[in-house]
Short mmCIF file of C-alpha atoms in Angstrom, two decimals:
data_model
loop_
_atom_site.label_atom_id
_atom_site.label_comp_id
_atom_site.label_asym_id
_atom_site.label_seq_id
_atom_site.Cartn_x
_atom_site.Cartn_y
_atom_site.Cartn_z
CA UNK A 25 2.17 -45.11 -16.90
CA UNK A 26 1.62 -41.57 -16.35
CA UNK A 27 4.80 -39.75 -14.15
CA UNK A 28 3.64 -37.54 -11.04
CA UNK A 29 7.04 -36.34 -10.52
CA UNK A 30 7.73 -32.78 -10.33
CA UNK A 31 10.63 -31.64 -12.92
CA UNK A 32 14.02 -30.96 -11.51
CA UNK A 33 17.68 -29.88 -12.68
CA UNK A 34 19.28 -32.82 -13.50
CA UNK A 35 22.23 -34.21 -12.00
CA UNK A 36 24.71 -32.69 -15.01
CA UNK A 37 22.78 -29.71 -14.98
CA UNK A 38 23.72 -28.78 -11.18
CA UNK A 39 27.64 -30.47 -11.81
CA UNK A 40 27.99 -27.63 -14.93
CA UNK A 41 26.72 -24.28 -13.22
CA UNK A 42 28.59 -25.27 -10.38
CA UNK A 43 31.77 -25.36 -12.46
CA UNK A 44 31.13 -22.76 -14.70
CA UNK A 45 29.14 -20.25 -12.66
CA UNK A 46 29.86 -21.39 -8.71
CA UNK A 47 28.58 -23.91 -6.35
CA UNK A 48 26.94 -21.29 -5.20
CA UNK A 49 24.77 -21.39 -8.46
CA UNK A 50 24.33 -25.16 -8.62
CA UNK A 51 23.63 -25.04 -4.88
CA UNK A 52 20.66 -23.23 -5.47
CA UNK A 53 19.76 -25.19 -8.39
CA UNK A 54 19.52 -28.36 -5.86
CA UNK A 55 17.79 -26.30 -3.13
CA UNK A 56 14.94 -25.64 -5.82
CA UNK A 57 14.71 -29.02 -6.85
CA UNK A 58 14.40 -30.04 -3.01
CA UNK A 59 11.36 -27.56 -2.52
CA UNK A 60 9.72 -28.82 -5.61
CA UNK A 61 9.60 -32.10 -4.10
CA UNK A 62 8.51 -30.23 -0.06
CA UNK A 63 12.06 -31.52 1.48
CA UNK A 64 12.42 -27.61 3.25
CA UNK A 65 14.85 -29.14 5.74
CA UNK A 66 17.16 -30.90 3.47
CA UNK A 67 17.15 -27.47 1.11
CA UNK A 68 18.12 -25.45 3.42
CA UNK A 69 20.48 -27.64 4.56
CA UNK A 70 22.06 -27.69 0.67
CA UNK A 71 22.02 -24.42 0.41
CA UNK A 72 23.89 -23.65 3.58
CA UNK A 73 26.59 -26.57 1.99
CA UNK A 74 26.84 -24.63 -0.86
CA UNK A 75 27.45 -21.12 0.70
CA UNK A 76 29.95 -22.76 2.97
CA UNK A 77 31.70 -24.25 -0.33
CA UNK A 78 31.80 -21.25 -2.23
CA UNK A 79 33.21 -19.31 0.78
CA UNK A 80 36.20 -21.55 0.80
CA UNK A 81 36.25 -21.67 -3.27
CA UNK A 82 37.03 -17.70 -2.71
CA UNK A 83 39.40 -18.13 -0.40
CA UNK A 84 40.92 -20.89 -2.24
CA UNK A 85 41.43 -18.81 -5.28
CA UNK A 86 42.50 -15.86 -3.28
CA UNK A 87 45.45 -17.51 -1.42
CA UNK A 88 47.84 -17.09 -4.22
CA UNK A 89 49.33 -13.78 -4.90
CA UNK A 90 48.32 -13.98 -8.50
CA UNK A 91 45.01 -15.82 -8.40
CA UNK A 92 44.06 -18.00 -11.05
CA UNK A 93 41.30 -18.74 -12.77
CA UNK A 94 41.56 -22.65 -13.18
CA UNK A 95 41.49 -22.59 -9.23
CA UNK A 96 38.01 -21.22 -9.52
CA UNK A 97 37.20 -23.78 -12.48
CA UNK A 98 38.43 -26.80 -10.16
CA UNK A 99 37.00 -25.60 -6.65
CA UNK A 100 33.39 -25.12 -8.90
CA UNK A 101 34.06 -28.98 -9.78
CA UNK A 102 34.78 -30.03 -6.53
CA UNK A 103 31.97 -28.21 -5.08
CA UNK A 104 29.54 -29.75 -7.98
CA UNK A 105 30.83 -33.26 -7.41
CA UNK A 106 29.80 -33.07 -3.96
CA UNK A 107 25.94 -31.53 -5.02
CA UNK A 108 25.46 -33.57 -7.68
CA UNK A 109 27.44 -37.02 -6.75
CA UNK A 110 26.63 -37.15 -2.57
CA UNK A 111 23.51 -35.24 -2.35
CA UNK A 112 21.66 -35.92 -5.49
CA UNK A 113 21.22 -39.50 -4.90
CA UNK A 114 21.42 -39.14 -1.28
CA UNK A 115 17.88 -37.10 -2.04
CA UNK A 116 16.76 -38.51 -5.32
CA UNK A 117 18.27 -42.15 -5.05
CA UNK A 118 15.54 -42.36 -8.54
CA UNK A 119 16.66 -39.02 -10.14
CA UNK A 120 16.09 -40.86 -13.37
CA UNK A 121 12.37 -40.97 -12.93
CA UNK A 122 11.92 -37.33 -12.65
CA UNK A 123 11.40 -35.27 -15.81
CA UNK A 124 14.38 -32.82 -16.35
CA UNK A 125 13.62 -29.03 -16.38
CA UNK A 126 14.89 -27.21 -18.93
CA UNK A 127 17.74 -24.80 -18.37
CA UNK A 128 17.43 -21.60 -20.18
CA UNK A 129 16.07 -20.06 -16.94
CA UNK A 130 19.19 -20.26 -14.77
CA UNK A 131 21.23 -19.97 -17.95
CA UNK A 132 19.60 -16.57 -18.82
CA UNK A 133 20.01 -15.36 -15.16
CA UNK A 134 23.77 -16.75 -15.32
CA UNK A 135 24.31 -14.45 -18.23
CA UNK A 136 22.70 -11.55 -16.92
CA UNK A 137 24.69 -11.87 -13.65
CA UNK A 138 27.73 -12.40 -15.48
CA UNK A 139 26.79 -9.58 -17.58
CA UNK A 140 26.73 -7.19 -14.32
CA UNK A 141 30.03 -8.36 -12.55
CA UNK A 142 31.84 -7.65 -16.26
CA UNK A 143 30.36 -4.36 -16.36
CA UNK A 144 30.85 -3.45 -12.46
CA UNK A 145 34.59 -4.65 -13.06
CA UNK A 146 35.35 -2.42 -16.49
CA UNK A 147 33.59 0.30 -14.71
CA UNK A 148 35.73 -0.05 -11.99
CA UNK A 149 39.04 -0.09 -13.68
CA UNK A 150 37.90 2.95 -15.58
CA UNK A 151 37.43 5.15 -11.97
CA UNK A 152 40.34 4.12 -11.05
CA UNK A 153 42.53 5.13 -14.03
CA UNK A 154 40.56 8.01 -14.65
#
């Protein structure tokens, strides 16, 4: 039996850039597999989720005077829990029927992002000691 299915990010795949990256990251990750399958409203509606859960992730991690990284690291999980354990079967309640994309694209941009903020931030510190 032949699947007609567009491929998405699977479930793990959203719960790990989430964590590692931001829900930010996994957010969108969700919001493309909603468009692949033409649910605009519910994308949109994910995506807006996930801005609004990465705004308080900042502030989260920003609250104490020395801010620590495992804040960001647990806020990313709690985020991803919520995209990949509410909405993910709210909006594929058969995610296992779908064909998995891979993930080298979003891992690639990840790294390239990454890549920037290290470079903005060294750059940074070497203005203002300089």
């Amino acid at each position: 039996m032949e699947n007609n299915l567009p491929k998405i990010y699977s479930k793990k795949a959203i719960l790990g850039f989430s964590i590692f990256m931001s829900t930010l990251f996994g957010g969108i990750l969700l919001y493309l597999n909603l468009m692949s399958v033409k649910k605009k409203t519910e994308a949109y509606t994910v995506l807006g989720v996930s801005i609004l859960l990465t705004i308080i992730s900042i502030v989260i991690v920003n609250i104490p005077e020395n801010p620590k990284g495992s804040l960001a690291y647990l806020c990313g999980l709690a985020g991803g829990s919520i995209l990949s354990y509410f909405f993910v079967p709210k909006y594929f309640p058969n995610e296992e029927e779908y064909s998995k994309k891979a993930i080298w694209k979003p891992l690639i941009i990840a790294v390239i992002i990454s890549a920037i903020f290290v470079a903005l931030m060294i750059y940074a510190g070497s203005v203002e000691n300089g």
